[in-house]
């Protein structure tokens, strides 16, 4: 890849800095998709010892690219995203990935296929961390920023996604404990 191609990729990815998510930060600022992706990658990095048998660098790569489709469609919360939305996002993302320099395109296609298939432990870890990060962010944001369905989601979401790992199940339970404490303090 030459320097111009490299810059063009970064210019597309920069869109995620301005792509708002439905979550807010502790100070009620709307979170960007880039911030979410960064923290999901940080979460994977911090788990290298807990998941020593996995290729954590591959997981981090997945974390960094998992929401690049939102450069083209914006963020649609999981509870609002339709199958049609997913198809559109995947189509636009794959068109862009296919336009990239060949080696990079092949590498990214491989990662996206792995994430989609959900057959490897690495892809399962990425999916779990992606969902858990959203729950953690909700717990960090003021309760008055939550929608009614998020109160229920923070109590029920992602338990099925973490079942493959005792450690992640413990983390999900800790997140639930934080949620219940937050809800109790507001009543």
CSV table of C-alpha atoms in Angstrom, one decimal:
chain,number,residue,atom,x,y,z
A,1,UNK,CA,0.0,0.0,0.0
A,2,UNK,CA,1.3,3.4,-0.8
A,3,UNK,CA,1.1,6.5,1.4
A,4,UNK,CA,-1.8,8.0,-0.5
A,5,UNK,CA,-3.9,4.8,-0.1
A,6,UNK,CA,-2.9,4.6,3.6
A,7,UNK,CA,-4.2,8.2,4.1
A,8,UNK,CA,-7.4,7.5,2.2
A,9,UNK,CA,-8.1,4.6,4.6
A,10,UNK,CA,-7.5,6.7,7.6
A,11,UNK,CA,-9.8,9.5,6.2
A,12,UNK,CA,-12.6,7.0,5.9
A,13,UNK,CA,-11.9,5.6,9.4
A,14,UNK,CA,-11.9,9.1,10.9
A,15,UNK,CA,-15.6,9.2,10.3
A,16,UNK,CA,-16.0,7.0,13.4
A,17,UNK,CA,-14.8,9.9,15.5
A,18,UNK,CA,-17.8,11.9,14.5
A,19,UNK,CA,-20.3,9.0,14.4
A,20,UNK,CA,-22.4,9.2,17.5
A,21,UNK,CA,-23.5,6.2,19.5
A,22,UNK,CA,-26.6,5.9,21.6
A,23,UNK,CA,-24.5,5.8,24.8
A,24,UNK,CA,-23.3,8.8,26.8
A,25,UNK,CA,-20.2,9.2,28.9
A,26,UNK,CA,-20.1,9.9,32.6
A,27,UNK,CA,-20.4,13.6,31.9
A,28,UNK,CA,-23.4,13.1,29.5
A,29,UNK,CA,-21.4,13.7,26.4
A,30,UNK,CA,-22.5,11.5,23.5
A,31,UNK,CA,-19.9,8.7,22.9
A,32,UNK,CA,-18.5,8.2,19.4
A,33,UNK,CA,-18.1,4.8,17.7
A,34,UNK,CA,-14.3,5.4,17.7
A,35,UNK,CA,-14.3,5.7,21.5
A,36,UNK,CA,-16.3,2.5,21.8
A,37,UNK,CA,-14.0,0.6,19.4
A,38,UNK,CA,-10.9,1.9,21.3
A,39,UNK,CA,-12.2,0.6,24.6
A,40,UNK,CA,-13.2,-2.8,23.2
A,41,UNK,CA,-9.7,-3.1,21.9
A,42,UNK,CA,-8.3,-2.0,25.3
A,43,UNK,CA,-10.5,-4.6,27.0
A,44,UNK,CA,-9.0,-7.3,24.7
A,45,UNK,CA,-5.4,-6.1,25.4
A,46,UNK,CA,-6.0,-6.3,29.1
A,47,UNK,CA,-7.2,-9.9,28.9
A,48,UNK,CA,-4.1,-11.4,27.3
A,49,UNK,CA,-3.2,-13.3,30.5
A,50,UNK,CA,-6.8,-14.5,31.1
A,51,UNK,CA,-7.0,-15.8,27.6
A,52,UNK,CA,-3.4,-16.9,27.1
A,53,UNK,CA,-4.4,-19.7,24.7
A,54,UNK,CA,-6.0,-17.3,22.2
A,55,UNK,CA,-4.4,-15.0,19.6
A,56,UNK,CA,-5.2,-11.8,21.5
A,57,UNK,CA,-3.6,-9.7,18.8
A,58,UNK,CA,-6.1,-11.1,16.3
A,59,UNK,CA,-8.9,-10.2,18.8
A,60,UNK,CA,-7.5,-6.7,19.0
A,61,UNK,CA,-7.5,-6.4,15.2
A,62,UNK,CA,-11.1,-7.5,15.2
A,63,UNK,CA,-11.9,-4.9,17.9
A,64,UNK,CA,-10.4,-2.2,15.8
A,65,UNK,CA,-12.3,-2.9,12.7
A,66,UNK,CA,-15.6,-4.4,14.0
A,67,UNK,CA,-17.6,-1.2,13.6
A,68,UNK,CA,-16.0,0.2,10.4
A,69,UNK,CA,-19.3,-0.4,8.6
A,70,UNK,CA,-20.7,2.4,10.6
A,71,UNK,CA,-18.5,4.8,8.7
A,72,UNK,CA,-21.1,4.4,5.9
A,73,UNK,CA,-24.4,4.0,7.8
A,74,UNK,CA,-23.9,5.6,11.2
A,75,UNK,CA,-24.6,3.8,14.5
A,76,UNK,CA,-27.9,2.0,14.8
A,77,UNK,CA,-28.5,0.7,18.4
A,78,UNK,CA,-28.7,-3.1,18.5
A,79,UNK,CA,-32.2,-3.0,19.7
A,80,UNK,CA,-33.3,-0.8,16.7
A,81,UNK,CA,-31.1,-2.4,14.0
A,82,UNK,CA,-33.1,-4.4,11.4
A,83,UNK,CA,-31.9,-7.2,9.1
A,84,UNK,CA,-32.2,-4.7,6.3
A,85,UNK,CA,-29.9,-2.3,8.2
A,86,UNK,CA,-27.4,-5.1,8.7
A,87,UNK,CA,-27.5,-6.0,5.0
A,88,UNK,CA,-26.9,-2.4,3.9
A,89,UNK,CA,-24.1,-1.9,6.3
A,90,UNK,CA,-22.4,-5.2,5.3
A,91,UNK,CA,-22.8,-4.3,1.6
A,92,UNK,CA,-21.3,-0.9,1.9
A,93,UNK,CA,-18.5,-2.1,4.1
A,94,UNK,CA,-17.5,-5.0,1.8
A,95,UNK,CA,-17.6,-2.7,-1.2
A,96,UNK,CA,-15.1,-0.5,0.6
A,97,UNK,CA,-12.9,-3.4,1.8
A,98,UNK,CA,-12.8,-4.8,-1.8
A,99,UNK,CA,-11.5,-1.5,-3.0
A,100,UNK,CA,-8.5,-1.6,-0.6
A,101,UNK,CA,-5.0,-2.7,-1.6
A,102,UNK,CA,-5.2,-6.5,-2.1
A,103,UNK,CA,-3.2,-7.8,0.9
A,104,UNK,CA,-5.1,-5.5,3.3
A,105,UNK,CA,-8.5,-6.4,1.6
A,106,UNK,CA,-7.8,-10.1,2.0
A,107,UNK,CA,-6.7,-9.7,5.7
A,108,UNK,CA,-9.8,-7.7,6.5
A,109,UNK,CA,-12.2,-10.0,4.6
A,110,UNK,CA,-10.8,-12.9,6.6
A,111,UNK,CA,-11.4,-11.1,9.9
A,112,UNK,CA,-14.9,-10.1,8.9
A,113,UNK,CA,-15.7,-13.7,7.8
A,114,UNK,CA,-14.4,-15.0,11.1
A,115,UNK,CA,-16.4,-12.5,13.1
A,116,UNK,CA,-19.6,-13.3,11.2
A,117,UNK,CA,-19.2,-17.1,11.5
A,118,UNK,CA,-18.6,-17.0,15.3
A,119,UNK,CA,-16.8,-20.3,15.2
A,120,UNK,CA,-13.4,-19.3,16.7
A,121,UNK,CA,-12.8,-18.4,20.3
A,122,UNK,CA,-11.2,-15.2,19.2
A,123,UNK,CA,-14.4,-14.1,17.4
A,124,UNK,CA,-16.5,-15.1,20.4
A,125,UNK,CA,-14.3,-13.0,22.7
A,126,UNK,CA,-14.7,-10.0,20.4
A,127,UNK,CA,-18.5,-10.4,20.3
A,128,UNK,CA,-18.6,-10.7,24.1
A,129,UNK,CA,-16.4,-7.7,24.7
A,130,UNK,CA,-18.3,-5.6,22.2
A,131,UNK,CA,-21.6,-6.2,24.1
A,132,UNK,CA,-20.0,-5.9,27.5
A,133,UNK,CA,-18.4,-2.6,26.7
A,134,UNK,CA,-21.8,-1.1,25.9
A,135,UNK,CA,-23.2,-2.4,29.3
A,136,UNK,CA,-20.2,-1.0,31.1
A,137,UNK,CA,-20.7,2.4,29.4
A,138,UNK,CA,-24.4,2.5,30.4
A,139,UNK,CA,-23.4,1.9,34.0
A,140,UNK,CA,-21.0,4.8,33.8
A,141,UNK,CA,-23.5,7.1,32.2
A,142,UNK,CA,-26.1,9.0,34.3
A,143,UNK,CA,-29.3,7.0,34.7
A,144,UNK,CA,-31.4,9.8,33.2
A,145,UNK,CA,-29.7,9.2,29.9
A,146,UNK,CA,-31.0,5.6,29.7
A,147,UNK,CA,-34.0,4.7,27.7
A,148,UNK,CA,-36.6,2.5,29.3
A,149,UNK,CA,-35.5,-0.6,27.3
A,150,UNK,CA,-31.9,0.0,28.4
A,151,UNK,CA,-32.9,-0.6,32.1
A,152,UNK,CA,-34.1,-4.1,31.1
A,153,UNK,CA,-31.2,-4.7,28.6
A,154,UNK,CA,-28.5,-3.8,31.3
A,155,UNK,CA,-30.1,-6.6,33.4
A,156,UNK,CA,-30.5,-9.2,30.7
A,157,UNK,CA,-28.2,-8.6,27.7
A,158,UNK,CA,-25.2,-10.7,26.8
A,159,UNK,CA,-25.4,-13.5,29.3
A,160,UNK,CA,-25.7,-15.9,26.4
A,161,UNK,CA,-22.7,-14.4,24.6
A,162,UNK,CA,-20.4,-14.9,27.6
A,163,UNK,CA,-21.4,-18.5,28.5
A,164,UNK,CA,-18.3,-20.0,26.8
A,165,UNK,CA,-16.0,-18.4,29.4
A,166,UNK,CA,-16.2,-18.6,33.2
A,167,UNK,CA,-14.1,-15.4,33.5
A,168,UNK,CA,-16.5,-13.5,31.2
A,169,UNK,CA,-19.5,-14.8,33.0
A,170,UNK,CA,-18.0,-13.5,36.2
A,171,UNK,CA,-17.4,-10.1,34.5
A,172,UNK,CA,-21.0,-10.1,33.3
A,173,UNK,CA,-22.2,-10.8,36.8
A,174,UNK,CA,-20.1,-7.9,38.1
A,175,UNK,CA,-21.6,-5.6,35.5
A,176,UNK,CA,-25.1,-6.7,36.6
A,177,UNK,CA,-24.2,-6.0,40.2
A,178,UNK,CA,-23.1,-2.5,39.1
A,179,UNK,CA,-26.4,-2.1,37.2
A,180,UNK,CA,-28.5,-3.1,40.2
A,181,UNK,CA,-26.6,-0.8,42.5
A,182,UNK,CA,-27.1,2.1,40.1
A,183,UNK,CA,-30.8,1.3,39.8
A,184,UNK,CA,-31.1,1.0,43.6
A,185,UNK,CA,-29.4,4.4,44.2
A,186,UNK,CA,-31.8,6.2,41.8
A,187,UNK,CA,-35.0,4.9,43.5
